[in-house]
Coordinates of C-alpha atoms in Angstrom, one line a residue:
M1 CA 38.8 138.7 96.1
S2 CA 41.5 136.8 94.5
T3 CA 43.9 139.8 94.8
T4 CA 43.4 139.9 98.6
T5 CA 44.0 136.2 98.9
R6 CA 47.3 136.4 97.0
A7 CA 48.5 139.3 99.1
S8 CA 47.8 137.6 102.4
T9 CA 49.9 134.6 101.4
P10 CA 53.7 135.2 102.1
A11 CA 55.4 134.7 98.8
S12 CA 58.9 134.4 100.2
T13 CA 58.3 131.7 102.8
P14 CA 60.9 128.9 102.2
T15 CA 59.5 125.4 101.9
T16 CA 62.7 123.6 102.7
T17 CA 65.3 123.9 105.4
P18 CA 68.5 125.7 104.5
A19 CA 71.5 123.5 103.7
T20 CA 74.1 123.3 106.4
T21 CA 77.6 124.4 105.6
P22 CA 79.9 121.4 105.4
A23 CA 82.7 121.2 107.9
P24 CA 86.2 122.2 106.8
G25 CA 87.8 119.2 105.1
A26 CA 84.5 117.3 104.5
R27 CA 84.9 117.4 100.7
A28 CA 88.5 116.7 101.0
R29 CA 87.9 113.5 103.0
A30 CA 85.3 112.4 100.4
R31 CA 87.7 112.8 97.6
A32 CA 90.4 111.1 99.6
R33 CA 88.3 108.0 100.1
A34 CA 87.8 107.6 96.4
Q35 CA 91.5 108.2 95.8
A36 CA 92.4 105.6 98.5
Q37 CA 90.2 103.0 96.8
L38 CA 92.0 103.5 93.5
E39 CA 95.4 103.3 95.1
A40 CA 94.4 100.1 96.9
E41 CA 93.3 98.5 93.6
H42 CA 96.5 99.7 92.0
T43 CA 98.6 98.3 94.8
R44 CA 96.8 95.0 94.6
R45 CA 97.4 94.7 90.9
L46 CA 101.1 95.6 91.3
T47 CA 101.5 93.0 94.1
L48 CA 99.4 90.1 92.7
G49 CA 99.5 90.8 89.0
H50 CA 96.7 91.1 86.5
G51 CA 96.1 87.5 85.5
P52 CA 95.5 84.2 87.4
T53 CA 99.0 82.9 86.6
G54 CA 100.7 86.0 88.2
R55 CA 98.5 85.8 91.2
A56 CA 99.2 82.1 91.7
V57 CA 102.9 82.7 91.5
A58 CA 102.6 85.6 94.0
Y59 CA 100.6 83.5 96.5
A60 CA 103.0 80.6 96.2
T61 CA 106.0 82.9 96.8
V62 CA 104.3 84.6 99.8
A63 CA 103.4 81.2 101.2
V64 CA 107.1 80.0 101.0
L65 CA 108.4 83.2 102.5
A66 CA 105.9 83.0 105.3
A67 CA 106.8 79.4 106.1
V68 CA 110.5 80.3 106.2
W69 CA 109.8 83.3 108.4
A70 CA 107.5 81.4 110.8
L71 CA 109.6 78.2 111.2
P72 CA 112.0 79.7 113.8
M73 CA 109.1 81.1 115.8
V74 CA 107.2 77.8 115.7
W75 CA 110.3 76.0 116.8
A76 CA 110.9 78.5 119.7
V77 CA 107.3 78.1 120.9
L78 CA 107.4 74.3 120.8
S79 CA 110.8 74.2 122.5
S80 CA 109.5 76.4 125.3
L81 CA 106.8 73.8 126.0
K82 CA 109.4 71.1 126.5
S83 CA 111.4 70.1 129.5
E84 CA 115.1 71.1 129.8
A85 CA 116.2 67.5 129.2
D86 CA 114.2 67.3 125.9
V87 CA 115.4 70.7 124.7
S88 CA 119.1 69.9 125.2
A89 CA 118.8 66.3 124.1
A90 CA 120.8 65.1 121.0
P91 CA 119.5 64.5 118.4
L92 CA 116.7 67.0 118.5
S93 CA 113.2 65.6 118.1
F94 CA 109.9 67.2 117.4
W95 CA 107.9 65.1 119.9
P96 CA 109.3 65.3 123.5
E97 CA 109.9 62.1 125.4
E98 CA 108.7 63.6 128.7
G99 CA 105.6 65.2 127.0
W100 CA 104.6 68.8 126.7
T101 CA 104.9 71.0 129.8
T102 CA 104.6 74.6 130.9
E103 CA 107.3 74.3 133.5
A104 CA 109.5 76.8 131.7
Y105 CA 106.8 79.5 131.8
R106 CA 106.1 78.8 135.5
N107 CA 109.8 79.1 136.3
V108 CA 110.1 82.4 134.4
V109 CA 107.1 83.9 136.1
A110 CA 108.2 82.7 139.5
A111 CA 111.8 84.1 139.1
G112 CA 110.8 87.7 138.4
D113 CA 108.1 90.3 138.7
L114 CA 106.7 89.7 135.2
P115 CA 103.3 91.7 135.4
L116 CA 105.1 94.8 136.7
W117 CA 107.7 94.6 133.9
I118 CA 105.0 94.2 131.3
W119 CA 103.1 97.2 132.7
N120 CA 106.3 99.3 132.7
S121 CA 106.9 98.4 129.0
V122 CA 103.4 99.2 128.1
L123 CA 103.6 102.6 129.9
V124 CA 107.0 103.6 128.4
S125 CA 106.2 102.4 124.9
T126 CA 102.8 104.2 124.8
L127 CA 104.3 107.4 126.1
V128 CA 107.2 107.2 123.5
T129 CA 104.7 106.4 120.7
V130 CA 102.3 109.3 121.5
I131 CA 105.1 111.9 121.8
T132 CA 107.1 110.6 118.8
V133 CA 104.0 110.6 116.5
A134 CA 103.0 114.1 117.5
I135 CA 106.5 115.5 117.1
S136 CA 107.1 113.7 113.8
A137 CA 103.7 114.7 112.3
L138 CA 104.2 118.4 113.2
A139 CA 107.8 118.4 111.9
A140 CA 106.8 116.6 108.7
Y141 CA 104.0 119.0 108.0
G142 CA 106.3 121.9 108.5
F143 CA 108.8 120.5 106.0
S144 CA 106.2 119.5 103.5
R145 CA 103.9 122.5 103.4
Q146 CA 105.5 125.5 105.1
R147 CA 108.1 127.7 103.4
F148 CA 110.5 129.4 105.8
R149 CA 114.2 130.4 105.9
G150 CA 116.5 127.5 106.6
R151 CA 114.0 124.8 105.7
R152 CA 116.4 122.9 103.5
G153 CA 119.2 123.1 105.9
L154 CA 117.0 121.7 108.8
F155 CA 115.7 118.9 106.6
A156 CA 119.3 118.0 105.6
L157 CA 120.2 117.8 109.3
T158 CA 117.2 115.6 109.8
V159 CA 118.4 113.2 107.1
A160 CA 121.9 113.3 108.4
A161 CA 120.7 112.4 111.9
I162 CA 119.7 109.0 110.6
M163 CA 123.4 108.1 110.1
V164 CA 124.3 108.9 113.8
P165 CA 124.6 105.6 115.8
P166 CA 122.4 105.8 118.9
Q167 CA 125.1 104.2 121.0
I168 CA 127.3 107.3 120.8
L169 CA 124.5 109.4 122.4
I170 CA 124.2 107.3 125.5
V171 CA 126.8 109.2 127.6
P172 CA 125.5 112.7 126.8
L173 CA 121.9 111.5 127.3
F174 CA 122.7 109.9 130.6
D175 CA 124.4 113.1 131.8
Q176 CA 121.4 115.1 130.7
M177 CA 119.0 112.8 132.6
I178 CA 121.1 113.2 135.7
A179 CA 121.1 117.0 135.3
M180 CA 117.3 116.9 134.9
R181 CA 116.9 114.5 137.9
L182 CA 115.2 111.9 135.6
S183 CA 117.6 109.1 136.0
D184 CA 116.1 105.9 137.4
T185 CA 112.6 107.0 136.4
L186 CA 110.2 105.8 133.7
L187 CA 110.1 109.3 132.3
G188 CA 113.9 109.2 131.9
V189 CA 113.5 105.9 130.1
A190 CA 110.9 107.4 127.7
L191 CA 112.1 110.9 126.8
P192 CA 115.4 110.1 125.0
Q193 CA 113.5 107.8 122.7
V194 CA 111.0 110.3 121.3
V195 CA 113.2 111.7 118.6
M196 CA 113.2 109.6 115.4
P197 CA 114.3 111.4 112.3
L198 CA 113.4 108.5 110.0
M199 CA 109.7 108.8 111.0
V200 CA 109.8 112.5 110.1
I201 CA 111.1 111.7 106.7
V202 CA 108.6 108.9 106.1
M203 CA 105.7 111.1 107.1
K204 CA 107.0 114.0 105.0
N205 CA 107.0 111.8 101.9
F206 CA 103.4 110.9 102.6
F207 CA 102.3 114.5 103.2
D208 CA 104.0 115.5 99.9
Q209 CA 101.6 113.2 98.0
I210 CA 98.5 114.8 99.5
P211 CA 97.1 117.2 96.8
V212 CA 97.4 120.9 97.8
E213 CA 93.9 121.5 96.4
L214 CA 92.4 119.6 99.3
E215 CA 93.9 122.1 101.7
E216 CA 92.8 125.1 99.6
A217 CA 89.2 123.8 99.7
A218 CA 89.4 123.9 103.5
R219 CA 91.1 127.3 103.6
L220 CA 88.2 128.7 101.5
D221 CA 85.9 127.5 104.3
G222 CA 87.9 129.7 106.7
A223 CA 90.3 127.1 108.2
G224 CA 93.7 128.1 109.4
D225 CA 97.0 126.2 109.4
L226 CA 96.3 124.2 112.6
R227 CA 92.7 123.5 111.5
V228 CA 93.9 122.3 108.1
F229 CA 96.5 120.1 109.8
W230 CA 93.9 118.7 112.2
S231 CA 90.9 118.4 110.0
V232 CA 92.4 117.6 106.6
I233 CA 96.0 116.3 106.8
L234 CA 95.6 114.0 109.8
P235 CA 92.4 112.3 108.7
L236 CA 93.9 111.6 105.3
S237 CA 97.1 110.2 107.0
R238 CA 95.6 107.5 109.2
S239 CA 97.4 104.7 107.5
I240 CA 100.8 106.2 107.8
L241 CA 100.1 107.4 111.4
T242 CA 99.2 103.9 112.4
A243 CA 102.2 102.4 110.6
V244 CA 104.6 104.9 112.3
A245 CA 102.9 104.4 115.7
I246 CA 103.3 100.6 115.5
F247 CA 107.0 100.8 114.4
V248 CA 107.7 103.3 117.2
F249 CA 105.9 101.1 119.7
I250 CA 107.8 98.0 118.7
S251 CA 111.2 99.9 118.8
A252 CA 110.4 101.2 122.3
W253 CA 109.2 97.8 123.5
N254 CA 112.4 96.0 122.3
N255 CA 114.8 98.7 123.5
F256 CA 117.2 97.0 126.0
L257 CA 120.4 99.1 126.2
W258 CA 119.0 102.5 127.3
P259 CA 116.5 101.2 129.9
F260 CA 119.3 98.9 131.2
I261 CA 121.6 101.9 131.7
V262 CA 119.3 104.5 133.0
T263 CA 117.4 102.3 135.6
N264 CA 118.7 100.6 138.7
S265 CA 115.5 99.8 140.6
P266 CA 114.0 96.4 139.8
E267 CA 110.5 97.9 140.0
L268 CA 111.3 100.2 137.1
M269 CA 112.6 97.5 134.7
T270 CA 111.0 97.0 131.3
I271 CA 110.3 93.5 130.1
P272 CA 113.5 93.1 128.0
V273 CA 115.7 94.2 131.0
G274 CA 113.7 92.2 133.5
L275 CA 113.8 89.0 131.5
G276 CA 117.5 89.5 131.0
T277 CA 118.0 89.3 134.8
V278 CA 116.2 86.0 135.1
K279 CA 119.1 83.6 135.5
N280 CA 119.5 80.1 136.8
A281 CA 122.4 78.8 139.0
Y282 CA 122.7 75.7 136.8
G283 CA 123.8 77.5 133.6
V284 CA 121.8 78.3 130.5
Q285 CA 118.3 76.9 130.6
Y286 CA 117.2 76.9 127.0
A287 CA 113.5 76.2 127.6
Q288 CA 113.3 79.1 130.0
E289 CA 115.2 81.4 127.7
L290 CA 112.8 80.6 124.9
A291 CA 109.8 81.0 127.2
S292 CA 111.1 84.5 128.1
A293 CA 111.5 85.4 124.4
V294 CA 108.0 84.2 123.6
I295 CA 106.5 86.2 126.5
G296 CA 108.4 89.3 125.5
A297 CA 107.3 89.0 121.8
L298 CA 103.7 88.0 122.3
P299 CA 102.3 91.5 122.8
L300 CA 104.2 92.8 119.7
L301 CA 102.8 89.9 117.7
I302 CA 99.3 90.7 118.7
V303 CA 99.7 94.4 117.8
F304 CA 101.2 93.5 114.5
M305 CA 98.5 91.1 113.5
L306 CA 95.8 93.6 114.4
F307 CA 97.3 96.5 112.4
Q308 CA 99.4 94.8 109.7
R309 CA 97.0 96.2 107.0
H310 CA 97.7 99.7 108.1
I311 CA 101.4 99.2 108.1
I312 CA 101.5 97.9 104.6
R313 CA 99.1 100.6 103.3
G314 CA 101.0 103.4 105.0
F315 CA 104.5 102.5 103.8
A316 CA 103.2 101.5 100.3
T317 CA 101.9 105.0 99.8
S318 CA 104.7 106.9 101.6
G319 CA 107.4 106.5 99.0
M320 CA 109.0 103.7 101.1
G321 CA 107.2 100.8 99.4
G322 CA 109.2 100.7 96.2
Q323 CA 106.5 102.3 94.0

C-alpha cells in the first residue's frame, strides 16, 4: 500500500517557480551603483576635507566665491528693474529714486517677437544637443572600446580639431548650407553646430574608466556591441551624458555669430540674435539692455540649477575634474 502511494506521487514536481534570467547589464548596473556611492564619498572628502576645520574653510571659500560670482548678476537684475534715469544717474545708488519698475521688460517685449525667438532657441538648442550627444557618445565608445586600423590617427585628428577656431569655418559652412539649400532655415542653424570634438574626448575619458569586466558579463548573457553600448555603457554614463548635454545646450543657446550670419528672416531668429536687434532711437538704453540679458540668461540659469549635480559628478569622474 505504501509503495503504491509513493509511486503515484510525482517525485520531480518543482515546488518553486524557476528563476528568471537577469537582463543583460543588470549585474553591471548593480555593481556600478555601489562604485558610484564610493566615488561620491571620495569626491566629498577630497572637496570638503576629512575634519571639521577643513570643511569650515571649504564652505567659507565657496561662500566667498559664490558671492563674487553672483554680485554682477544681482546688480544686473536690480538695474533692469530701474528706470533709465536711475540706471544712468551718477553716483549710482542701490535704491532707485523713482522706485522699482518693469518698464524695461515691457519695452523689450513690445519691441520684438520674444516668444517666437525663445521657441526658435529651444528648438535649435534641443536639436543640436540630441544630435551632438548621440554622435559624441558613439564616437567616444568607438575610440574607447573598439580596436581598428587608424584609430590613433583619427583620435589625434579629433584632439587637433579643438585647436581650430570656429570663426575660420564660417565661410565654408555658409557655402555648404547654400549648396544644400539650408540657408535661412532652422536646420541650417543647427547642423553646423553638432560636431564638438571636446565632448568626444570628455566622454572617451569617462568610458575608459568603466571596467571592461562589466561588458564581459553582458556579453556572456548574449549581448552584442550595440546591446552592450545601450544596456551597459549608457546607463552607467548618465552623469557625463547629462553634463555634456547641458554644456552643449548652453553653447547652442548662446551662439550668436552663426545664427546671425545664416538667417535673414526675423521669424527664424534665435533669442541672442533677436535681442541684438532691439534698439532704441535715443541711443543706448541700459535698463533695456540688462533686461534683454536677463531674459536671455534665465532659461539657462534654470537648466543649470536643476542639473548642476549631474554636471559636477560627470566632469569630476571623467578626468576633467582634476582628480
